[in-house]
Amino acid sequence: MKVLVPVKRVIDYNVKVRVKSDGSGVDLANVKMSMNPFDEIAVEEAIRLKEAGTASEVVAVSIGVKQAQETLRTALAMGADRAILVVAAEDVHQDIEPLAVAKILAKIAEEEQPGLVLCGKQAIDNDMNATGQMLSALLGWAQATFASKVEIAEGNAKVTREVDGGLQTIQVKMPAIVSVDLRLNEPRYASLPNIMKAKKKPLEEKSAADYGVDVTPRLEVVKTTEPEARQAGIVVKSVDELVETLKEKGIV
Amino acid sequence: MAVLLLAEITDGALSLDATAKAVAAVAPLGEVTVLAAGARAADAAAEAARIEGVAKVLLAEDAIYGHRLAEPVAALMAALAADYDHVVAPATTDAKNVMPRVAALLDVMVLSDVSGIVDADTFERPIYAGNAIQTVKSKDAKKVATIRTTSFDAAGTGGNAPVETIPAGEDPGLSSWVEDHVAASDRPELTSAGRVVSGGRGIGSKEDFAMIEKLADKLGAAVGASRAAVDSGYAPNDWQVGQTGKVVAPELYVAVGISGAIQHLAGMKDSKVIVAINKDEDAPIFQVADYGLVADLFTAVPELTEKL
Ligand SMILES: Cc1cc2nc3c(=O)[nH]c(=O)nc-3n(C[C@H](O)[C@H](O)[C@H](O)COP(=O)(O)OP(=O)(O)OC[C@H]3O[C@@H](n4cnc5c(N)ncnc54)[C@H](O)[C@@H]3O)c2cc1C
Ligand SMILES: Nc1ncnc2c1ncn2[C@@H]1O[C@H](COP(=O)(O)O)[C@@H](O)[C@H]1O
């Protein structure tokens, strides 16, 4: 079974985000970019499936600017076998929407015929939480989102999902799309020899046009603003003062 | 303009708070029809019919909707969508599972976690863990959206809309339910609670997390947690507050032993009053706290619980 893992290049989760003064978006020039944290977990899970003999090949895919090949090299260094880069944007500030990403991934899935697509639950830049669900709709495949445990047996995946009420376990027919949550695993770091080896692994470059997908955004960004900042508060010196203040203000 | 709104229903029970907030959010867009789908959903449909601003309730009862599996629910919504301009749901994990699938079936983009509605085409939503608010204008003919409930007040419940039973849609038969792990609790539900007490890694163990629960019980509050506390096994996953957990905006949020990472702040910084207890005076949580107490939580929390 082949496993397809879509990985997105996003602002590093430690970077303090700055909204551009012209309100056009968030400043991404010269900031540290990394693989979306959820996608590292997806890559890790795919590699573990391969190590367990369940998966035969792990293919990483990224859609976006040319620089996303760095993200793919990271996936290869972690242990993915090969990578596909779909160049769909020139400017790092142009985000490709989940619907267009899902359409490109659907085309790739038709070509590659994976048994499983492991994607992240959410990209930490646009916070959409949509691509996996959209991809499964387009392919007519089963979906299991927000996975914290995945077991594969006899053409089915048994997936435990993190939901509002706690945990839900479902069984999905394969091929399926599984979107991974933070507690599924702890991703490995790529070792130096593996980083070197990754440079020689195949990375195929394509364009959105190769798949006949129009990536024009459906959502036009009117403006981007900073959220309202909270007023600075006060520091109380003791529990007594805290209780007194909260009572005085009618909070408790 | 007409709106189709998926009611939040779990095991036959309506989540009135989430559903009524979503109704209030979209009521200005047009006539609201609520869809109540479930293995049992008649009681939930009747309750939803009382939400002010609801014009009609569609009741789809069938075993295939029993466990909120995405494929049958999305297929039903997509089939109904022709009569509506907006197809929406409160932004719960169930809706986040279903609605992007509905959008893709209709070939439209989904608007996730809408926090403001400017007009029928224009919506606000937080991005980058709430560090920026984006206003987007949808060019799609139909809008599919999930509504961030903490951004809207709930509609009242004096209404009396008719309930119409509709046949179940197709079952794609792609997935099946195995089991749920849900801990029953007498405490208020986290996302709608008026008060929340959350604990972080600073609590140090599952046993000591009981201290947070005691304080919560004293305050009649729900219990929350940071990701680090959940990852460390001190608290269950459904208590996680943040960018990738639950979003809360109670009257009072008490953060204990939580440093205040942006991913945590994303889930609670719209709380009315924030109290932080942390031994590190430089912890970022103090930058958003209205009342900060620099103290060791192991002495401060029991003392606070006693003195309240
Ligand atoms: C993609 C992604 C998504 C994430 N999503 C979320 C999310 O949804 N929610 C979330 O919370 N996090 C999330 N995180 C994690 C987040 O970045 C932080 O790691 C996490 O919030 C830290 O939790 P904490 O504050 O409990 O732990 P720490 O940062 O370790 O803070 C512990 C605090 O406890 C204090 N403390 C320790 N001992 C005591 C004592 N005895 N008395 C008083 N104070 C004490 C310390 O001073 C410290 O400030 C996410 C991270 C990533 C990468
Ligand atoms: N441009 C992209 N390239 C590759 N994978 C992506 C891209 N956008 C989204 N994904 C995948 O879809 C997941 C969810 O993203 P989103 O729906 O944007 O929140 C991510 O964690 C990735 O696995």
XYZ file of C-alpha atoms and ligand atoms in Angstrom:
636
model
C 0.000 0.000 0.000
C 1.163 3.427 -0.948
C 0.655 6.340 1.457
C 0.289 9.895 0.193
C 1.176 12.680 2.619
C 0.340 16.305 1.733
C 2.673 18.677 3.569
C 2.298 22.436 3.706
C 5.000 25.051 4.116
C 3.808 27.491 6.766
C 5.182 30.171 9.067
C 7.048 28.497 11.924
C 4.735 28.128 14.918
C 7.180 30.005 17.161
C 7.270 33.134 15.001
C 5.355 36.177 16.204
C 2.915 36.975 13.422
C 2.807 40.545 12.102
C -0.024 41.978 10.079
C 1.223 44.136 7.195
C 0.491 47.811 7.644
C -1.429 48.007 4.360
C -3.844 45.374 5.679
C -3.170 43.046 2.763
C -2.128 40.133 4.904
C 0.508 38.768 7.248
C 4.167 39.556 6.605
C 5.873 36.405 5.348
C 8.974 37.934 3.774
C 12.127 36.840 5.592
C 10.346 34.940 8.350
C 11.171 31.404 9.370
C 9.040 28.864 7.531
C 8.603 25.207 8.519
C 6.521 22.173 7.806
C 3.025 22.522 9.266
C 3.302 20.762 12.680
C 0.346 18.474 11.973
C 1.967 17.377 8.714
C 5.127 16.309 10.548
C 2.873 14.007 12.541
C 1.304 12.704 9.319
C 4.754 12.029 7.813
C 5.830 10.273 11.003
C 2.744 8.057 10.964
C 3.305 7.153 7.330
C 6.925 6.225 8.011
C 5.891 4.094 10.964
C 3.408 2.263 8.710
C 6.242 1.598 6.319
C 8.555 0.430 9.095
C 5.801 -1.919 10.271
C 5.520 -3.360 6.755
C 1.970 -2.025 6.301
C 2.957 0.616 3.765
C 5.214 -0.002 0.805
C 5.963 3.570 -0.210
C 5.528 7.045 1.264
C 5.006 9.911 -1.172
C 5.050 13.495 0.116
C 3.267 16.235 -1.846
C 3.356 19.983 -1.435
C 1.448 22.637 -3.317
C 2.485 26.268 -3.304
C 5.612 28.260 -4.019
C 8.854 26.775 -5.273
C 10.411 27.106 -1.817
C 8.079 24.350 -0.620
C 10.717 21.958 -1.913
C 12.551 22.607 1.376
C 9.510 21.267 3.200
C 9.508 18.228 0.945
C 13.226 17.658 1.591
C 12.395 17.628 5.299
C 9.767 14.960 4.670
C 12.295 12.964 2.636
C 14.881 13.326 5.390
C 12.373 12.016 7.904
C 11.921 8.951 5.708
C 9.499 9.596 2.855
C 10.572 7.819 -0.343
C 9.849 10.466 -2.939
C 8.176 13.815 -3.335
C 5.978 15.788 -5.700
C 6.113 19.574 -5.727
C 3.214 21.326 -7.432
C 4.178 24.914 -8.097
C 0.975 26.922 -7.991
C 2.099 30.346 -6.749
C 4.938 32.779 -7.317
C 4.517 35.037 -4.315
C 4.962 33.577 -0.835
C 1.948 35.621 0.253
C -0.406 33.765 -2.070
C -2.104 30.965 -0.164
C -3.668 28.191 -2.213
C -7.144 27.502 -0.852
C -8.080 24.042 0.455
C -10.545 23.494 -2.405
C -7.838 23.989 -5.047
C -5.329 21.984 -3.005
C -7.880 19.181 -2.686
C -8.533 19.230 -6.450
C -4.827 18.880 -7.203
C -4.435 16.167 -4.575
C -7.427 14.320 -6.057
C -5.695 14.276 -9.430
C -2.481 13.029 -7.849
C -4.409 10.367 -5.933
C -5.973 9.153 -9.183
C -2.504 8.810 -10.686
C -0.760 7.343 -7.672
C -3.605 5.160 -6.340
C -2.600 5.355 -2.661
C -4.391 3.154 -0.136
C -4.269 5.955 2.384
C -3.846 9.721 2.407
C -2.514 11.033 5.717
C -2.864 14.799 6.022
C -2.784 17.287 8.872
C -5.965 18.290 10.639
C -5.312 21.974 10.124
C -2.768 24.298 8.593
C -1.628 26.676 11.328
C -1.548 29.669 8.978
C -5.065 29.790 7.525
C -6.563 27.593 10.283
C -9.006 26.155 7.739
C -9.267 22.527 8.832
C -10.784 21.609 5.478
C -8.440 20.032 2.931
C -8.730 16.378 4.011
C -12.519 16.511 4.177
C -12.688 18.212 0.767
C -10.337 15.692 -0.790
C -12.404 12.769 0.448
C -15.563 14.389 -0.950
C -13.930 14.843 -4.367
C -12.677 11.259 -4.446
C -15.813 9.790 -2.884
C -13.628 8.132 -0.261
C -14.169 7.684 3.452
C -12.761 10.240 5.861
C -11.549 9.989 9.425
C -10.570 13.376 10.806
C -8.678 14.459 13.956
C -7.031 11.062 14.449
C -5.209 10.236 17.670
C -4.852 6.525 16.846
C -4.784 4.664 13.526
C -4.833 0.871 13.080
C -4.868 -0.724 9.656
C -6.178 -4.217 8.981
C -7.777 -5.984 6.026
C -8.711 -3.050 3.868
C -10.021 -1.007 6.760
C -8.624 1.654 9.025
C -9.791 1.844 12.617
C -9.354 5.415 13.721
C -9.814 7.045 17.107
C -10.853 10.675 16.690
C -10.565 13.607 19.082
C -14.038 15.143 19.227
C -15.794 17.701 21.440
C -17.279 15.052 23.725
C -14.068 13.029 24.112
C -13.001 10.263 21.755
C -14.860 8.498 18.979
C -13.619 5.366 17.228
C -14.787 4.648 13.702
C -13.873 2.176 11.019
C -13.386 3.410 7.471
C -13.065 1.508 4.216
C -9.812 2.031 2.378
C -8.723 3.875 0.367
C -9.407 6.602 2.898
C -8.326 10.038 4.018
C -7.143 10.359 7.600
C -6.408 13.802 9.060
C -4.103 13.637 12.048
C -4.297 15.384 15.406
C -1.454 16.358 17.709
C -1.505 13.336 19.980
C -1.168 10.677 17.281
C 2.603 10.439 17.662
C 5.769 12.344 18.375
C 7.543 13.088 15.075
C 11.216 12.191 14.781
C 14.020 14.562 13.926
C 15.856 13.899 10.712
C 19.418 12.764 11.342
C 22.291 14.408 9.479
C 23.025 11.325 7.322
C 19.334 11.149 6.429
C 19.302 14.831 5.506
C 22.209 14.111 3.167
C 20.471 11.059 1.715
C 17.280 13.054 1.199
C 19.060 15.307 -1.274
C 19.337 12.352 -3.636
C 15.756 11.147 -3.301
C 13.464 11.878 -6.257
C 11.557 15.161 -6.189
C 9.323 15.671 -9.174
C 8.210 19.180 -10.066
C 4.800 19.893 -11.580
C 2.509 22.853 -12.019
C -1.157 23.354 -11.195
C -1.787 23.567 -14.942
C -0.355 20.047 -15.375
C -3.376 18.861 -13.408
C -5.782 21.237 -15.117
C -6.747 22.868 -11.832
C -7.627 26.558 -11.608
C -6.200 27.872 -8.342
C -7.861 31.307 -8.477
C -9.100 31.989 -4.944
C -12.833 31.798 -4.294
C -12.396 33.928 -1.191
C -11.100 37.368 -2.000
C -9.202 38.897 0.912
C -10.729 42.306 1.577
C -8.457 43.123 4.478
C -6.406 41.654 7.294
C -6.315 43.366 10.667
C -4.777 42.879 14.091
C -7.244 41.636 16.685
C -8.142 44.058 19.443
C -5.452 43.979 22.108
C -6.442 43.395 25.716
C -5.931 46.188 28.232
C -3.057 45.559 30.598
C -4.283 44.234 33.919
C -3.011 44.457 37.467
C -0.862 42.187 39.557
C -2.304 41.342 42.955
C -0.016 40.557 45.858
C -1.886 37.790 47.598
C -4.768 35.369 47.392
C -6.639 37.626 49.830
C -6.245 40.603 47.548
C -7.335 38.499 44.571
C -10.486 37.309 46.336
C -11.246 40.825 47.559
C -10.806 42.335 44.095
C -12.916 39.687 42.386
C -15.678 40.195 44.957
C -15.478 43.965 44.727
C -15.877 43.843 40.942
C -18.772 41.430 41.270
C -16.936 38.724 39.351
C -17.443 36.042 42.004
C -32.152 34.737 0.951
C -32.478 31.392 2.718
C -30.177 29.694 5.187
C -29.862 25.999 6.006
C -28.346 25.415 9.449
C -27.197 22.051 10.753
C -28.247 21.670 14.391
C -25.646 20.301 16.792
C -27.122 17.043 18.051
C -25.352 14.371 20.071
C -27.117 11.119 20.945
C -30.486 12.680 20.306
C -29.886 15.768 22.440
C -29.701 19.261 20.996
C -26.785 21.454 21.981
C -29.025 24.461 22.438
C -26.245 26.939 23.183
C -24.176 26.226 20.056
C -27.222 25.973 17.801
C -28.915 29.125 19.151
C -25.709 31.132 18.773
C -25.312 30.021 15.172
C -28.964 30.918 14.517
C -28.453 34.409 15.944
C -25.334 34.851 13.802
C -27.025 34.001 10.504
C -30.537 35.349 11.166
C -29.699 38.675 9.456
C -28.900 36.760 6.247
C -32.429 35.451 5.696
C -34.985 32.847 6.656
C -33.330 30.129 8.722
C -34.233 26.460 8.249
C -32.682 24.121 10.802
C -31.778 20.560 9.872
C -32.057 18.087 12.743
C -30.432 14.810 11.716
C -29.874 11.809 13.955
C -30.919 8.260 14.722
C -33.250 9.963 17.172
C -33.685 13.661 16.591
C -37.383 14.419 17.134
C -36.868 15.921 20.605
C -33.927 17.940 19.379
C -35.992 19.149 16.407
C -38.814 20.224 18.723
C -36.351 22.108 20.895
C -34.696 23.755 17.887
C -38.150 24.850 16.673
C -38.390 27.073 19.754
C -35.243 29.051 18.921
C -36.230 32.567 17.904
C -35.465 33.307 14.285
C -35.961 29.735 13.100
C -38.580 29.577 10.326
C -38.724 25.824 9.884
C -37.102 22.641 11.123
C -36.376 19.673 8.887
C -36.229 16.384 10.767
C -34.232 13.538 9.235
C -34.294 10.498 11.514
C -32.404 7.423 10.418
C -29.862 5.020 11.869
C -27.291 6.251 9.308
C -27.185 9.621 11.090
C -26.729 8.022 14.498
C -23.083 8.716 15.115
C -22.588 11.902 13.164
C -20.499 10.193 10.494
C -19.432 12.741 7.902
C -20.319 10.975 4.677
C -24.093 10.447 5.108
C -24.654 13.826 6.806
C -22.699 15.688 4.120
C -24.563 13.844 1.358
C -27.907 14.868 2.896
C -26.888 18.499 3.266
C -25.520 18.722 -0.249
C -28.767 17.254 -1.584
C -30.805 19.859 0.319
C -28.519 22.775 -0.537
C -30.215 23.716 -3.826
C -32.895 25.684 -1.971
C -30.502 27.750 0.114
C -27.952 30.529 -0.360
C -26.089 29.823 2.863
C -25.403 26.436 4.399
C -24.004 26.775 7.907
C -23.350 25.055 11.241
C -21.878 25.981 14.617
C -18.103 25.360 14.497
C -18.036 22.188 16.595
C -15.792 19.205 15.825
C -18.796 17.505 14.203
C -19.435 20.431 11.889
C -15.737 20.825 11.083
C -15.826 17.196 10.039
C -18.929 17.583 7.862
C -19.029 21.096 6.386
C -15.847 21.118 4.279
C -17.104 17.893 2.752
C -20.431 19.574 1.961
C -18.586 22.534 0.415
C -16.462 20.321 -1.831
C -19.551 18.377 -2.967
C -21.010 21.757 -4.010
C -17.703 22.937 -5.509
C -17.432 25.934 -3.198
C -14.834 27.018 -0.643
C -15.727 26.609 3.007
C -15.609 29.555 5.394
C -14.241 28.049 8.602
C -14.802 29.551 12.039
C -16.625 32.702 10.966
C -16.393 35.289 13.760
C -18.220 38.135 12.045
C -20.728 38.545 9.214
C -20.401 41.786 7.270
C -22.952 41.028 4.544
C -24.263 38.043 2.590
C -20.905 37.544 0.839
C -18.424 39.009 3.300
C -17.193 37.325 6.439
C -14.559 37.760 9.129
C -12.523 34.874 10.458
C -9.446 34.507 12.647
C -6.258 33.174 11.068
C -2.772 32.432 12.480
C -4.156 31.307 15.856
C -6.187 34.479 16.143
C -3.190 36.740 15.611
C -4.924 38.260 12.604
C -8.520 38.709 11.549
C -9.202 38.300 7.868
C -12.199 39.763 6.058
C -13.016 37.729 2.968
C -15.568 38.153 0.236
C -16.789 34.884 -1.218
C -17.197 34.687 -4.975
C -19.038 31.384 -4.715
C -22.738 31.267 -5.548
C -23.440 29.384 -2.341
C -21.700 30.013 0.964
C -20.827 27.125 3.238
C -19.626 28.213 6.674
C -19.009 27.164 10.234
C -19.800 29.775 12.873
C -17.518 30.442 15.828
C -20.107 30.419 18.592
C -18.117 32.450 21.118
C -18.399 35.462 18.801
C -22.209 35.629 18.920
C -24.921 35.830 21.570
C -27.508 33.052 21.620
C -30.944 33.622 20.110
C -33.841 33.408 22.560
C -36.230 30.479 22.794
C -39.701 31.924 22.433
C -40.220 30.673 18.895
C -42.570 28.068 17.525
C -41.490 26.922 14.075
C -43.099 23.996 12.249
C -41.199 20.694 12.093
C -41.295 18.841 8.806
C -40.103 15.247 8.545
C -37.952 14.528 5.497
C -36.739 11.189 4.168
C -33.174 10.081 4.833
C -30.678 10.476 2.034
C -28.317 7.906 0.633
C -25.789 6.135 2.801
C -22.423 6.073 1.043
C -21.539 3.166 3.368
C -17.903 4.184 3.686
C -17.517 4.287 7.426
C -19.030 2.768 10.506
C -19.096 3.649 14.163
C -17.171 1.496 16.617
C -17.368 3.217 19.999
C -17.417 6.479 21.906
C -15.305 7.355 24.923
C -17.210 10.070 26.669
C -16.735 10.864 30.321
C -19.978 11.898 31.977
C -19.666 15.009 34.077
C -21.959 17.142 36.215
C -19.908 20.222 35.445
C -20.994 22.855 32.948
C -20.032 22.229 29.338
C -16.707 23.861 28.531
C -17.589 25.955 25.468
C -20.754 27.440 26.947
C -19.746 27.730 30.624
C -19.851 31.135 32.277
C -16.703 30.319 34.188
C -13.715 28.165 33.281
C -10.744 27.091 35.384
C -7.857 25.678 33.348
C -4.677 23.950 34.421
C -1.377 23.623 32.591
C 1.865 21.718 32.761
C 2.651 23.516 36.018
C 0.140 21.269 37.815
C 2.639 18.461 37.367
C 0.457 15.357 37.671
C -2.971 13.881 37.113
C -3.457 13.571 40.871
C -2.746 17.240 41.464
C -5.109 18.219 38.667
C -7.860 17.426 41.206
C -6.893 20.760 42.758
C -8.044 22.520 39.577
C -11.273 20.547 39.590
C -11.926 21.505 43.213
C -11.465 25.183 42.447
C -13.725 24.805 39.411
C -16.418 23.127 41.496
C -16.223 25.909 44.070
C -16.809 28.432 41.284
C -19.399 26.340 39.444
C -16.974 26.397 36.533
C -16.057 24.058 33.695
C -12.541 22.632 33.649
C -10.087 23.315 30.855
C -6.457 22.470 30.183
C -3.490 23.449 28.087
C -2.212 21.140 25.416
C 0.811 20.340 27.558
C -1.465 19.211 30.402
C -3.443 16.997 28.028
C -0.342 15.592 26.325
C 1.116 14.790 29.739
C -2.016 12.848 30.624
C -3.177 15.175 33.424
C -6.450 15.921 31.671
C -8.581 14.375 28.891
C -8.320 15.666 25.319
C -11.749 17.274 25.306
C -10.602 19.738 27.973
C -7.969 21.304 25.712
C -8.435 25.003 25.112
C -6.667 26.687 22.214
C -5.993 27.019 18.522
C -6.507 23.319 17.991
C -8.744 22.611 20.955
C -11.862 24.388 22.139
C -12.510 28.094 21.924
C -14.069 29.565 25.054
C -15.134 33.067 26.038
C -16.548 32.847 29.559
C -17.201 35.711 31.978
C -14.278 34.425 34.035
C -11.275 32.376 32.897
C -8.753 31.275 35.509
C -5.435 30.015 34.085
C -3.299 28.088 36.566
C 0.234 26.946 35.764
C -0.221 27.911 32.109
C 2.522 29.942 30.422
C 0.273 31.561 27.816
C 1.591 30.319 24.464
C -0.176 31.939 21.485
C -1.793 28.618 20.680
C -3.414 28.604 24.120
C -4.349 32.292 24.017
C -6.117 31.640 20.701
C -8.726 29.679 22.617
C -9.394 31.998 25.551
C -8.316 35.578 24.962
C -11.869 36.732 24.294
C -12.849 35.816 27.858
C -14.367 38.752 29.743
C -12.093 38.557 32.802
C -8.860 36.577 32.878
C -7.134 35.597 36.116
C -3.687 34.022 35.945
C -1.755 32.219 38.642
C 1.840 31.462 37.744
C 5.111 31.456 39.650
C 6.985 33.065 36.777
C 6.280 36.792 36.690
C 7.466 36.949 33.067
C 5.003 34.333 31.839
C 3.193 35.708 28.744
C -0.169 34.818 30.286
C 0.210 37.942 32.465
C 0.091 40.110 29.334
C -3.521 39.156 28.750
C -4.587 38.685 32.393
C -6.789 41.263 34.096
C -5.657 39.981 37.488
C -2.344 38.242 37.863
C -1.023 36.489 40.942
C 2.648 35.542 40.983
C 2.663 32.580 43.339
C 3.252 28.885 43.726
C 0.043 27.252 42.615
C 0.354 24.465 45.168
C -0.260 26.963 47.958
C -2.303 29.588 46.081
C -4.960 27.307 44.589
C -6.014 25.526 47.814
C -6.035 28.889 49.596
C -8.147 30.445 46.851
C -10.564 27.510 46.869
C -10.971 27.878 50.602
C -11.434 31.642 50.644
C -13.899 31.968 47.797
C 0.344 23.170 16.061
C 0.250 23.445 17.516
C -1.006 23.572 18.085
C -1.122 23.820 19.442
N -2.373 23.938 19.980
C -2.507 24.197 21.295
C -3.793 24.362 21.900
O -4.841 24.236 21.242
N -3.857 24.646 23.226
C -2.738 24.781 24.003
O -2.861 25.039 25.208
N -1.518 24.624 23.463
C -1.381 24.330 22.134
N -0.122 24.155 21.626
C 1.028 24.086 22.548
C 1.562 25.426 22.981
O 2.501 25.887 22.026
C 2.269 25.300 24.351
O 3.289 24.333 24.262
C 1.329 24.894 25.490
O 0.191 25.736 25.508
C 2.062 25.002 26.800
O 1.254 24.539 27.863
P 1.509 25.061 29.350
O 1.359 26.536 29.388
O 0.632 24.253 30.239
O 2.997 24.586 29.611
P 4.375 25.471 29.832
O 4.530 26.357 28.676
O 5.373 24.459 30.139
O 3.997 26.345 31.053
C 3.856 25.870 32.364
C 3.730 27.092 33.257
O 3.498 26.669 34.596
C 4.201 27.522 35.464
N 4.441 26.784 36.695
C 5.186 25.653 36.863
N 5.166 25.271 38.154
C 4.386 26.149 38.814
C 3.989 26.298 40.177
N 4.368 25.414 41.099
N 3.213 27.342 40.515
C 2.806 28.243 39.570
N 3.146 28.157 38.270
C 3.926 27.124 37.902
C 5.479 27.871 34.729
O 6.010 29.107 35.204
C 4.996 27.957 33.283
O 4.644 29.291 32.933
C 0.020 23.931 20.251
C 1.282 23.820 19.668
C 1.402 23.577 18.323
C 2.755 23.449 17.724
N -0.684 23.821 -0.049
C -0.694 22.602 0.508
N 0.199 21.665 0.131
C 0.187 20.435 0.680
N -0.668 20.061 1.626
C -1.592 20.946 2.043
C -1.653 22.257 1.510
N -2.677 22.908 2.116
C -3.218 22.044 2.989
N -2.572 20.852 2.952
C -2.849 19.643 3.764
O -4.134 19.757 4.332
C -4.041 19.833 5.751
C -5.119 20.755 6.304
O -4.940 22.070 5.827
P -6.090 23.179 5.877
O -7.327 22.542 5.346
O -5.584 24.290 5.021
O -6.232 23.593 7.309
C -2.626 20.265 6.024
O -2.220 19.869 7.330
C -1.878 19.531 4.918
O -1.708 18.159 5.227
